Amino acid sequence: MKIIIPPAKKMNTDTDTFPPRGLPPLLDDTTILMEWLRCLTLDEAQSLWQCNEKIAQLNYQRLQEMDLRRNLTPALISYEGIQYQYMAPEVFTRKEWNYVQEHLRILSGFYGVLKPLDGVVPYRLEMQAKVKVNGTKNLYEFWDSKLYEEIHIPGQVILNLASKEYSKCIEKYLHPKDTFITCIFGEWKNNKVIQKGTMAKMARGEMVRFMAAEGIVNVEDIREFEGLGYHFEEALSDSENYIFLC
């Protein structure tokens, strides 16, 4: 099984806790993106990133000084978003780290695909950013099927804990024999499931923590998840969507 999650905008550098275990597999493509981004002016970069001036200046400076092979932080402890906070990798046991290293993959507009212990540097680049590199219209075209090819293993389940912005990088290339299951965390209102962004991010992080703690390899076992008051709703679920309600 492979579990896919999105990155987070906010990142940190931590070269002291423990060293990375390797480099991202698509680093040559990342280098192309980095060189393209470096050619932007500050105003162009801020427009691309759609952020305030302070954040733009920070990330523009990072970009000019960026070295993709030095002073690296393991990816899973570099990202600081809500999903990562609730996953709490800083308190993982060695067994849990081994589990996520084998099963968890982070999708990234800048790096493509990351294992939890791949070494990264802070960057800012969302998958929906209007990047036109080497004749492509956007990052979806730039990455094409490479993310799917990095993740896909025939016969293995892909468990989707990513936002639509990132999961579409995989879904577009699925084959009829692939098993792709999306977890939906919501509440029942007006005869339909309503998913709220922040709560969904929290639940996705809790789900990864639950799976790592339990060492889950059979995807059906995630139906036992009860974090944050959620429970599996069998009547609403199907072979492609596991619905959890709170």
mmCIF file with all atom_site columns, C-alpha atoms in Angstrom, residues 24-236:
data_model
loop_
_atom_site.group_PDB
_atom_site.id
_atom_site.type_symbol
_atom_site.label_atom_id
_atom_site.label_alt_id
_atom_site.label_comp_id
_atom_site.label_asym_id
_atom_site.label_entity_id
_atom_site.label_seq_id
_atom_site.pdbx_PDB_ins_code
_atom_site.Cartn_x
_atom_site.Cartn_y
_atom_site.Cartn_z
_atom_site.occupancy
_atom_site.B_iso_or_equiv
_atom_site.pdbx_formal_charge
_atom_site.auth_seq_id
_atom_site.auth_comp_id
_atom_site.auth_asym_id
_atom_site.auth_atom_id
_atom_site.pdbx_PDB_model_num
ATOM 1   C CA . PRO A 1 24  ? 14.276  13.079 -3.756  1.00 0.00 ? 24  PRO A CA 1
ATOM 2   C CA . PRO A 1 25  ? 13.942  10.742 -6.752  1.00 0.00 ? 25  PRO A CA 1
ATOM 3   C CA . LEU A 1 26  ? 12.976  13.485 -9.225  1.00 0.00 ? 26  LEU A CA 1
ATOM 4   C CA . LEU A 1 27  ? 15.702  15.958 -8.263  1.00 0.00 ? 27  LEU A CA 1
ATOM 5   C CA . ASP A 1 28  ? 16.746  16.633 -11.865 1.00 0.00 ? 28  ASP A CA 1
ATOM 6   C CA . ASP A 1 29  ? 13.247  17.942 -12.582 1.00 0.00 ? 29  ASP A CA 1
ATOM 7   C CA . THR A 1 30  ? 13.320  19.983 -9.378  1.00 0.00 ? 30  THR A CA 1
ATOM 8   C CA . THR A 1 31  ? 16.557  21.580 -10.539 1.00 0.00 ? 31  THR A CA 1
ATOM 9   C CA . ILE A 1 32  ? 14.843  22.682 -13.756 1.00 0.00 ? 32  ILE A CA 1
ATOM 10  C CA . LEU A 1 33  ? 12.056  24.294 -11.743 1.00 0.00 ? 33  LEU A CA 1
ATOM 11  C CA . MET A 1 34  ? 14.530  25.996 -9.414  1.00 0.00 ? 34  MET A CA 1
ATOM 12  C CA . GLU A 1 35  ? 16.440  27.552 -12.299 1.00 0.00 ? 35  GLU A CA 1
ATOM 13  C CA . TRP A 1 36  ? 13.203  28.774 -13.874 1.00 0.00 ? 36  TRP A CA 1
ATOM 14  C CA . LEU A 1 37  ? 12.043  30.311 -10.602 1.00 0.00 ? 37  LEU A CA 1
ATOM 15  C CA . ARG A 1 38  ? 15.391  32.043 -10.102 1.00 0.00 ? 38  ARG A CA 1
ATOM 16  C CA . CYS A 1 39  ? 14.859  33.947 -13.331 1.00 0.00 ? 39  CYS A CA 1
ATOM 17  C CA . LEU A 1 40  ? 11.751  35.644 -11.936 1.00 0.00 ? 40  LEU A CA 1
ATOM 18  C CA . THR A 1 41  ? 11.808  39.105 -10.434 1.00 0.00 ? 41  THR A CA 1
ATOM 19  C CA . LEU A 1 42  ? 10.578  39.497 -6.865  1.00 0.00 ? 42  LEU A CA 1
ATOM 20  C CA . ASP A 1 43  ? 7.280   40.937 -8.111  1.00 0.00 ? 43  ASP A CA 1
ATOM 21  C CA . GLU A 1 44  ? 6.824   38.059 -10.551 1.00 0.00 ? 44  GLU A CA 1
ATOM 22  C CA . ALA A 1 45  ? 7.561   35.531 -7.833  1.00 0.00 ? 45  ALA A CA 1
ATOM 23  C CA . GLN A 1 46  ? 5.113   37.161 -5.431  1.00 0.00 ? 46  GLN A CA 1
ATOM 24  C CA . SER A 1 47  ? 2.423   37.081 -8.115  1.00 0.00 ? 47  SER A CA 1
ATOM 25  C CA . LEU A 1 48  ? 3.131   33.412 -8.773  1.00 0.00 ? 48  LEU A CA 1
ATOM 26  C CA . TRP A 1 49  ? 3.065   32.538 -5.084  1.00 0.00 ? 49  TRP A CA 1
ATOM 27  C CA . GLN A 1 50  ? 0.023   34.739 -4.343  1.00 0.00 ? 50  GLN A CA 1
ATOM 28  C CA . CYS A 1 51  ? 1.338   35.745 -0.933  1.00 0.00 ? 51  CYS A CA 1
ATOM 29  C CA . ASN A 1 52  ? 2.113   38.919 0.993   1.00 0.00 ? 52  ASN A CA 1
ATOM 30  C CA . GLU A 1 53  ? 5.331   40.884 0.597   1.00 0.00 ? 53  GLU A CA 1
ATOM 31  C CA . LYS A 1 54  ? 7.003   39.506 3.745   1.00 0.00 ? 54  LYS A CA 1
ATOM 32  C CA . ILE A 1 55  ? 6.488   35.870 2.722   1.00 0.00 ? 55  ILE A CA 1
ATOM 33  C CA . ALA A 1 56  ? 7.550   36.651 -0.845  1.00 0.00 ? 56  ALA A CA 1
ATOM 34  C CA . GLN A 1 57  ? 10.807  38.256 0.299   1.00 0.00 ? 57  GLN A CA 1
ATOM 35  C CA . LEU A 1 58  ? 11.598  35.301 2.593   1.00 0.00 ? 58  LEU A CA 1
ATOM 36  C CA . ASN A 1 59  ? 11.038  32.720 -0.118  1.00 0.00 ? 59  ASN A CA 1
ATOM 37  C CA . TYR A 1 60  ? 12.758  34.779 -2.816  1.00 0.00 ? 60  TYR A CA 1
ATOM 38  C CA . GLN A 1 61  ? 15.860  34.971 -0.629  1.00 0.00 ? 61  GLN A CA 1
ATOM 39  C CA . ARG A 1 62  ? 15.643  31.225 0.007   1.00 0.00 ? 62  ARG A CA 1
ATOM 40  C CA . LEU A 1 63  ? 15.456  30.666 -3.726  1.00 0.00 ? 63  LEU A CA 1
ATOM 41  C CA . GLN A 1 64  ? 18.596  32.676 -4.488  1.00 0.00 ? 64  GLN A CA 1
ATOM 42  C CA . GLU A 1 65  ? 20.589  30.782 -1.839  1.00 0.00 ? 65  GLU A CA 1
ATOM 43  C CA . MET A 1 66  ? 19.057  27.366 -2.502  1.00 0.00 ? 66  MET A CA 1
ATOM 44  C CA . ASP A 1 67  ? 21.285  24.289 -2.594  1.00 0.00 ? 67  ASP A CA 1
ATOM 45  C CA . LEU A 1 68  ? 19.300  21.122 -3.249  1.00 0.00 ? 68  LEU A CA 1
ATOM 46  C CA . ARG A 1 69  ? 22.012  18.838 -1.867  1.00 0.00 ? 69  ARG A CA 1
ATOM 47  C CA . ARG A 1 70  ? 23.211  20.555 1.319   1.00 0.00 ? 70  ARG A CA 1
ATOM 48  C CA . ASN A 1 71  ? 21.725  21.473 4.721   1.00 0.00 ? 71  ASN A CA 1
ATOM 49  C CA . LEU A 1 72  ? 18.756  19.212 4.128   1.00 0.00 ? 72  LEU A CA 1
ATOM 50  C CA . THR A 1 73  ? 15.864  18.364 6.440   1.00 0.00 ? 73  THR A CA 1
ATOM 51  C CA . PRO A 1 74  ? 13.908  15.078 6.305   1.00 0.00 ? 74  PRO A CA 1
ATOM 52  C CA . ALA A 1 75  ? 10.712  15.961 4.446   1.00 0.00 ? 75  ALA A CA 1
ATOM 53  C CA . LEU A 1 76  ? 8.252   14.782 7.076   1.00 0.00 ? 76  LEU A CA 1
ATOM 54  C CA . ILE A 1 77  ? 9.714   17.038 9.758   1.00 0.00 ? 77  ILE A CA 1
ATOM 55  C CA . SER A 1 78  ? 10.265  19.971 7.401   1.00 0.00 ? 78  SER A CA 1
ATOM 56  C CA . TYR A 1 79  ? 6.573   20.555 6.645   1.00 0.00 ? 79  TYR A CA 1
ATOM 57  C CA . GLU A 1 80  ? 4.615   22.304 9.415   1.00 0.00 ? 80  GLU A CA 1
ATOM 58  C CA . GLY A 1 81  ? 0.998   22.368 8.205   1.00 0.00 ? 81  GLY A CA 1
ATOM 59  C CA . ILE A 1 82  ? -2.049  21.196 10.163  1.00 0.00 ? 82  ILE A CA 1
ATOM 60  C CA . GLN A 1 83  ? -1.942  17.675 8.759   1.00 0.00 ? 83  GLN A CA 1
ATOM 61  C CA . TYR A 1 84  ? 1.685   17.324 9.852   1.00 0.00 ? 84  TYR A CA 1
ATOM 62  C CA . GLN A 1 85  ? 1.001   18.746 13.301  1.00 0.00 ? 85  GLN A CA 1
ATOM 63  C CA . TYR A 1 86  ? -1.661  16.110 13.915  1.00 0.00 ? 86  TYR A CA 1
ATOM 64  C CA . MET A 1 87  ? 0.549   13.396 12.465  1.00 0.00 ? 87  MET A CA 1
ATOM 65  C CA . ALA A 1 88  ? 3.223   14.426 15.008  1.00 0.00 ? 88  ALA A CA 1
ATOM 66  C CA . PRO A 1 89  ? 6.218   12.702 13.390  1.00 0.00 ? 89  PRO A CA 1
ATOM 67  C CA . GLU A 1 90  ? 8.560   14.205 16.001  1.00 0.00 ? 90  GLU A CA 1
ATOM 68  C CA . VAL A 1 91  ? 7.322   11.545 18.450  1.00 0.00 ? 91  VAL A CA 1
ATOM 69  C CA . PHE A 1 92  ? 7.310   8.596  16.028  1.00 0.00 ? 92  PHE A CA 1
ATOM 70  C CA . THR A 1 93  ? 9.004   5.443  17.241  1.00 0.00 ? 93  THR A CA 1
ATOM 71  C CA . ARG A 1 94  ? 11.611  3.794  15.025  1.00 0.00 ? 94  ARG A CA 1
ATOM 72  C CA . LYS A 1 95  ? 8.967   1.253  13.997  1.00 0.00 ? 95  LYS A CA 1
ATOM 73  C CA . GLU A 1 96  ? 6.604   4.049  12.968  1.00 0.00 ? 96  GLU A CA 1
ATOM 74  C CA . TRP A 1 97  ? 9.334   5.819  11.004  1.00 0.00 ? 97  TRP A CA 1
ATOM 75  C CA . ASN A 1 98  ? 10.070  2.580  9.168   1.00 0.00 ? 98  ASN A CA 1
ATOM 76  C CA . TYR A 1 99  ? 6.373   2.206  8.399   1.00 0.00 ? 99  TYR A CA 1
ATOM 77  C CA . VAL A 1 100 ? 5.923   5.676  6.908   1.00 0.00 ? 100 VAL A CA 1
ATOM 78  C CA . GLN A 1 101 ? 9.199   5.453  4.999   1.00 0.00 ? 101 GLN A CA 1
ATOM 79  C CA . GLU A 1 102 ? 7.875   2.341  3.270   1.00 0.00 ? 102 GLU A CA 1
ATOM 80  C CA . HIS A 1 103 ? 4.240   3.338  2.782   1.00 0.00 ? 103 HIS A CA 1
ATOM 81  C CA . LEU A 1 104 ? 3.872   7.146  2.881   1.00 0.00 ? 104 LEU A CA 1
ATOM 82  C CA . ARG A 1 105 ? 4.546   9.467  -0.059  1.00 0.00 ? 105 ARG A CA 1
ATOM 83  C CA . ILE A 1 106 ? 4.322   13.270 -0.101  1.00 0.00 ? 106 ILE A CA 1
ATOM 84  C CA . LEU A 1 107 ? 3.234   14.893 -3.362  1.00 0.00 ? 107 LEU A CA 1
ATOM 85  C CA . SER A 1 108 ? 4.906   18.231 -4.120  1.00 0.00 ? 108 SER A CA 1
ATOM 86  C CA . GLY A 1 109 ? 4.744   20.850 -6.843  1.00 0.00 ? 109 GLY A CA 1
ATOM 87  C CA . PHE A 1 110 ? 8.492   21.418 -6.442  1.00 0.00 ? 110 PHE A CA 1
ATOM 88  C CA . TYR A 1 111 ? 9.854   17.953 -5.694  1.00 0.00 ? 111 TYR A CA 1
ATOM 89  C CA . GLY A 1 112 ? 7.228   15.772 -7.356  1.00 0.00 ? 112 GLY A CA 1
ATOM 90  C CA . VAL A 1 113 ? 7.237   12.838 -4.920  1.00 0.00 ? 113 VAL A CA 1
ATOM 91  C CA . LEU A 1 114 ? 8.998   12.514 -1.580  1.00 0.00 ? 114 LEU A CA 1
ATOM 92  C CA . LYS A 1 115 ? 9.626   9.730  0.887   1.00 0.00 ? 115 LYS A CA 1
ATOM 93  C CA . PRO A 1 116 ? 9.377   10.944 4.511   1.00 0.00 ? 116 PRO A CA 1
ATOM 94  C CA . LEU A 1 117 ? 13.155  10.827 5.017   1.00 0.00 ? 117 LEU A CA 1
ATOM 95  C CA . ASP A 1 118 ? 14.170  12.389 1.701   1.00 0.00 ? 118 ASP A CA 1
ATOM 96  C CA . GLY A 1 119 ? 16.229  15.528 2.283   1.00 0.00 ? 119 GLY A CA 1
ATOM 97  C CA . VAL A 1 120 ? 14.580  18.804 1.293   1.00 0.00 ? 120 VAL A CA 1
ATOM 98  C CA . VAL A 1 121 ? 15.031  22.561 1.602   1.00 0.00 ? 121 VAL A CA 1
ATOM 99  C CA . PRO A 1 122 ? 12.254  25.074 2.285   1.00 0.00 ? 122 PRO A CA 1
ATOM 100 C CA . TYR A 1 123 ? 10.501  26.267 -0.871  1.00 0.00 ? 123 TYR A CA 1
ATOM 101 C CA . ARG A 1 124 ? 7.199   27.733 -1.941  1.00 0.00 ? 124 ARG A CA 1
ATOM 102 C CA . LEU A 1 125 ? 5.440   26.269 -4.965  1.00 0.00 ? 125 LEU A CA 1
ATOM 103 C CA . GLU A 1 126 ? 1.900   24.934 -5.023  1.00 0.00 ? 126 GLU A CA 1
ATOM 104 C CA . MET A 1 127 ? 0.824   22.470 -7.669  1.00 0.00 ? 127 MET A CA 1
ATOM 105 C CA . GLN A 1 128 ? -1.737  24.934 -9.045  1.00 0.00 ? 128 GLN A CA 1
ATOM 106 C CA . ALA A 1 129 ? 0.860   27.687 -9.563  1.00 0.00 ? 129 ALA A CA 1
ATOM 107 C CA . LYS A 1 130 ? 0.961   28.993 -13.132 1.00 0.00 ? 130 LYS A CA 1
ATOM 108 C CA . VAL A 1 131 ? 4.435   27.724 -13.960 1.00 0.00 ? 131 VAL A CA 1
ATOM 109 C CA . LYS A 1 132 ? 5.258   27.414 -17.657 1.00 0.00 ? 132 LYS A CA 1
ATOM 110 C CA . VAL A 1 133 ? 8.516   25.497 -18.006 1.00 0.00 ? 133 VAL A CA 1
ATOM 111 C CA . ASN A 1 134 ? 9.929   23.866 -21.139 1.00 0.00 ? 134 ASN A CA 1
ATOM 112 C CA . GLY A 1 135 ? 6.812   24.537 -23.165 1.00 0.00 ? 135 GLY A CA 1
ATOM 113 C CA . THR A 1 136 ? 4.352   23.195 -20.585 1.00 0.00 ? 136 THR A CA 1
ATOM 114 C CA . LYS A 1 137 ? 1.245   25.133 -19.540 1.00 0.00 ? 137 LYS A CA 1
ATOM 115 C CA . ASN A 1 138 ? 1.410   24.302 -15.836 1.00 0.00 ? 138 ASN A CA 1
ATOM 116 C CA . LEU A 1 139 ? 2.956   21.970 -13.262 1.00 0.00 ? 139 LEU A CA 1
ATOM 117 C CA . TYR A 1 140 ? 0.483   19.205 -14.064 1.00 0.00 ? 140 TYR A CA 1
ATOM 118 C CA . GLU A 1 141 ? 1.865   19.122 -17.590 1.00 0.00 ? 141 GLU A CA 1
ATOM 119 C CA . PHE A 1 142 ? 5.435   19.523 -16.365 1.00 0.00 ? 142 PHE A CA 1
ATOM 120 C CA . TRP A 1 143 ? 5.223   16.502 -14.067 1.00 0.00 ? 143 TRP A CA 1
ATOM 121 C CA . ASP A 1 144 ? 2.974   14.547 -16.438 1.00 0.00 ? 144 ASP A CA 1
ATOM 122 C CA . SER A 1 145 ? 2.788   10.887 -15.314 1.00 0.00 ? 145 SER A CA 1
ATOM 123 C CA . LYS A 1 146 ? 6.041   10.896 -13.307 1.00 0.00 ? 146 LYS A CA 1
ATOM 124 C CA . LEU A 1 147 ? 4.342   11.131 -9.903  1.00 0.00 ? 147 LEU A CA 1
ATOM 125 C CA . TYR A 1 148 ? 2.082   8.196  -10.688 1.00 0.00 ? 148 TYR A CA 1
ATOM 126 C CA . GLU A 1 149 ? 5.001   6.153  -11.982 1.00 0.00 ? 149 GLU A CA 1
ATOM 127 C CA . GLU A 1 150 ? 6.974   6.804  -8.785  1.00 0.00 ? 150 GLU A CA 1
ATOM 128 C CA . ILE A 1 151 ? 4.084   5.651  -6.596  1.00 0.00 ? 151 ILE A CA 1
ATOM 129 C CA . HIS A 1 152 ? 2.407   2.922  -8.583  1.00 0.00 ? 152 HIS A CA 1
ATOM 130 C CA . ILE A 1 153 ? 3.250   -0.710 -7.889  1.00 0.00 ? 153 ILE A CA 1
ATOM 131 C CA . PRO A 1 154 ? 1.012   -3.231 -9.682  1.00 0.00 ? 154 PRO A CA 1
ATOM 132 C CA . GLY A 1 155 ? -1.394  -4.870 -7.261  1.00 0.00 ? 155 GLY A CA 1
ATOM 133 C CA . GLN A 1 156 ? -0.842  -2.358 -4.463  1.00 0.00 ? 156 GLN A CA 1
ATOM 134 C CA . VAL A 1 157 ? -3.561  -0.073 -3.097  1.00 0.00 ? 157 VAL A CA 1
ATOM 135 C CA . ILE A 1 158 ? -3.104  3.706  -3.264  1.00 0.00 ? 158 ILE A CA 1
ATOM 136 C CA . LEU A 1 159 ? -4.775  5.327  -0.262  1.00 0.00 ? 159 LEU A CA 1
ATOM 137 C CA . ASN A 1 160 ? -5.588  8.962  -0.984  1.00 0.00 ? 160 ASN A CA 1
ATOM 138 C CA . LEU A 1 161 ? -5.217  11.360 1.947   1.00 0.00 ? 161 LEU A CA 1
ATOM 139 C CA . ALA A 1 162 ? -4.396  14.292 -0.321  1.00 0.00 ? 162 ALA A CA 1
ATOM 140 C CA . SER A 1 163 ? -6.370  17.327 -1.430  1.00 0.00 ? 163 SER A CA 1
ATOM 141 C CA . LYS A 1 164 ? -7.854  17.349 -4.926  1.00 0.00 ? 164 LYS A CA 1
ATOM 142 C CA . GLU A 1 165 ? -5.109  19.744 -6.073  1.00 0.00 ? 165 GLU A CA 1
ATOM 143 C CA . TYR A 1 166 ? -2.572  16.984 -5.548  1.00 0.00 ? 166 TYR A CA 1
ATOM 144 C CA . SER A 1 167 ? -4.525  13.754 -5.895  1.00 0.00 ? 167 SER A CA 1
ATOM 145 C CA . LYS A 1 168 ? -5.422  14.625 -9.495  1.00 0.00 ? 168 LYS A CA 1
ATOM 146 C CA . CYS A 1 169 ? -1.716  14.170 -10.352 1.00 0.00 ? 169 CYS A CA 1
ATOM 147 C CA . ILE A 1 170 ? -2.252  10.474 -9.646  1.00 0.00 ? 170 ILE A CA 1
ATOM 148 C CA . GLU A 1 171 ? -5.912  9.965  -10.552 1.00 0.00 ? 171 GLU A CA 1
ATOM 149 C CA . LYS A 1 172 ? -5.445  11.091 -14.141 1.00 0.00 ? 172 LYS A CA 1
ATOM 150 C CA . TYR A 1 173 ? -3.099  8.181  -14.862 1.00 0.00 ? 173 TYR A CA 1
ATOM 151 C CA . LEU A 1 174 ? -4.843  5.358  -13.027 1.00 0.00 ? 174 LEU A CA 1
ATOM 152 C CA . HIS A 1 175 ? -5.357  2.097  -14.892 1.00 0.00 ? 175 HIS A CA 1
ATOM 153 C CA . PRO A 1 176 ? -8.599  0.072  -14.678 1.00 0.00 ? 176 PRO A CA 1
ATOM 154 C CA . LYS A 1 177 ? -6.916  -2.545 -12.483 1.00 0.00 ? 177 LYS A CA 1
ATOM 155 C CA . ASP A 1 178 ? -5.569  0.002  -9.975  1.00 0.00 ? 178 ASP A CA 1
ATOM 156 C CA . THR A 1 179 ? -7.179  0.261  -6.544  1.00 0.00 ? 179 THR A CA 1
ATOM 157 C CA . PHE A 1 180 ? -7.410  3.907  -5.513  1.00 0.00 ? 180 PHE A CA 1
ATOM 158 C CA . ILE A 1 181 ? -9.313  4.675  -2.300  1.00 0.00 ? 181 ILE A CA 1
ATOM 159 C CA . THR A 1 182 ? -10.051 8.196  -1.073  1.00 0.00 ? 182 THR A CA 1
ATOM 160 C CA . CYS A 1 183 ? -10.750 8.901  2.594   1.00 0.00 ? 183 CYS A CA 1
ATOM 161 C CA . ILE A 1 184 ? -13.416 11.548 3.136   1.00 0.00 ? 184 ILE A CA 1
ATOM 162 C CA . PHE A 1 185 ? -13.772 13.063 6.603   1.00 0.00 ? 185 PHE A CA 1
ATOM 163 C CA . GLY A 1 186 ? -16.955 15.044 7.103   1.00 0.00 ? 186 GLY A CA 1
ATOM 164 C CA . GLU A 1 187 ? -20.274 15.460 8.844   1.00 0.00 ? 187 GLU A CA 1
ATOM 165 C CA . TRP A 1 188 ? -23.801 14.632 7.765   1.00 0.00 ? 188 TRP A CA 1
ATOM 166 C CA . LYS A 1 189 ? -25.846 17.755 6.988   1.00 0.00 ? 189 LYS A CA 1
ATOM 167 C CA . ASN A 1 190 ? -28.886 18.238 4.799   1.00 0.00 ? 190 ASN A CA 1
ATOM 168 C CA . ASN A 1 191 ? -28.711 14.632 3.612   1.00 0.00 ? 191 ASN A CA 1
ATOM 169 C CA . LYS A 1 192 ? -25.143 14.864 2.350   1.00 0.00 ? 192 LYS A CA 1
ATOM 170 C CA . VAL A 1 193 ? -21.572 14.655 3.554   1.00 0.00 ? 193 VAL A CA 1
ATOM 171 C CA . ILE A 1 194 ? -20.007 18.056 4.201   1.00 0.00 ? 194 ILE A CA 1
ATOM 172 C CA . GLN A 1 195 ? -16.212 18.130 4.440   1.00 0.00 ? 195 GLN A CA 1
ATOM 173 C CA . LYS A 1 196 ? -14.574 21.084 6.208   1.00 0.00 ? 196 LYS A CA 1
ATOM 174 C CA . GLY A 1 197 ? -11.011 21.902 5.198   1.00 0.00 ? 197 GLY A CA 1
ATOM 175 C CA . THR A 1 198 ? -9.341  22.281 8.587   1.00 0.00 ? 198 THR A CA 1
ATOM 176 C CA . MET A 1 199 ? -11.043 19.284 10.183  1.00 0.00 ? 199 MET A CA 1
ATOM 177 C CA . ALA A 1 200 ? -10.218 17.141 7.142   1.00 0.00 ? 200 ALA A CA 1
ATOM 178 C CA . LYS A 1 201 ? -6.533  18.100 7.376   1.00 0.00 ? 201 LYS A CA 1
ATOM 179 C CA . MET A 1 202 ? -6.504  17.244 11.079  1.00 0.00 ? 202 MET A CA 1
ATOM 180 C CA . ALA A 1 203 ? -8.143  13.881 10.423  1.00 0.00 ? 203 ALA A CA 1
ATOM 181 C CA . ARG A 1 204 ? -5.748  13.005 7.600   1.00 0.00 ? 204 ARG A CA 1
ATOM 182 C CA . GLY A 1 205 ? -2.817  13.593 9.927   1.00 0.00 ? 205 GLY A CA 1
ATOM 183 C CA . GLU A 1 206 ? -4.451  11.509 12.651  1.00 0.00 ? 206 GLU A CA 1
ATOM 184 C CA . MET A 1 207 ? -5.105  8.743  10.129  1.00 0.00 ? 207 MET A CA 1
ATOM 185 C CA . VAL A 1 208 ? -1.424  8.530  9.166   1.00 0.00 ? 208 VAL A CA 1
ATOM 186 C CA . ARG A 1 209 ? -0.488  8.411  12.855  1.00 0.00 ? 209 ARG A CA 1
ATOM 187 C CA . PHE A 1 210 ? -3.057  5.654  13.462  1.00 0.00 ? 210 PHE A CA 1
ATOM 188 C CA . MET A 1 211 ? -1.810  3.596  10.524  1.00 0.00 ? 211 MET A CA 1
ATOM 189 C CA . ALA A 1 212 ? 1.828   3.963  11.556  1.00 0.00 ? 212 ALA A CA 1
ATOM 190 C CA . ALA A 1 213 ? 1.078   3.049  15.177  1.00 0.00 ? 213 ALA A CA 1
ATOM 191 C CA . GLU A 1 214 ? -0.931  -0.019 14.147  1.00 0.00 ? 214 GLU A CA 1
ATOM 192 C CA . GLY A 1 215 ? 1.372   -1.012 11.289  1.00 0.00 ? 215 GLY A CA 1
ATOM 193 C CA . ILE A 1 216 ? -1.580  -1.328 8.929   1.00 0.00 ? 216 ILE A CA 1
ATOM 194 C CA . VAL A 1 217 ? -0.944  -3.084 5.630   1.00 0.00 ? 217 VAL A CA 1
ATOM 195 C CA . ASN A 1 218 ? -4.516  -4.166 4.839   1.00 0.00 ? 218 ASN A CA 1
ATOM 196 C CA . VAL A 1 219 ? -6.439  -1.062 3.766   1.00 0.00 ? 219 VAL A CA 1
ATOM 197 C CA . GLU A 1 220 ? -9.716  -2.404 5.165   1.00 0.00 ? 220 GLU A CA 1
ATOM 198 C CA . ASP A 1 221 ? -8.254  -2.166 8.663   1.00 0.00 ? 221 ASP A CA 1
ATOM 199 C CA . ILE A 1 222 ? -8.369  1.634  8.524   1.00 0.00 ? 222 ILE A CA 1
ATOM 200 C CA . ARG A 1 223 ? -12.129 1.308  9.048   1.00 0.00 ? 223 ARG A CA 1
ATOM 201 C CA . GLU A 1 224 ? -11.294 0.964  12.745  1.00 0.00 ? 224 GLU A CA 1
ATOM 202 C CA . PHE A 1 225 ? -10.044 4.572  12.849  1.00 0.00 ? 225 PHE A CA 1
ATOM 203 C CA . GLU A 1 226 ? -11.827 6.665  15.492  1.00 0.00 ? 226 GLU A CA 1
ATOM 204 C CA . GLY A 1 227 ? -9.536  9.679  15.842  1.00 0.00 ? 227 GLY A CA 1
ATOM 205 C CA . LEU A 1 228 ? -11.078 13.104 16.568  1.00 0.00 ? 228 LEU A CA 1
ATOM 206 C CA . GLY A 1 229 ? -14.458 11.443 17.054  1.00 0.00 ? 229 GLY A CA 1
ATOM 207 C CA . TYR A 1 230 ? -14.740 10.136 13.478  1.00 0.00 ? 230 TYR A CA 1
ATOM 208 C CA . HIS A 1 231 ? -16.156 6.718  12.675  1.00 0.00 ? 231 HIS A CA 1
ATOM 209 C CA . PHE A 1 232 ? -16.365 4.705  9.481   1.00 0.00 ? 232 PHE A CA 1
ATOM 210 C CA . GLU A 1 233 ? -19.762 4.966  7.796   1.00 0.00 ? 233 GLU A CA 1
ATOM 211 C CA . GLU A 1 234 ? -20.189 1.721  5.863   1.00 0.00 ? 234 GLU A CA 1
ATOM 212 C CA . ALA A 1 235 ? -23.590 2.616  4.422   1.00 0.00 ? 235 ALA A CA 1
ATOM 213 C CA . LEU A 1 236 ? -22.155 5.677  2.652   1.00 0.00 ? 236 LEU A CA 1
#
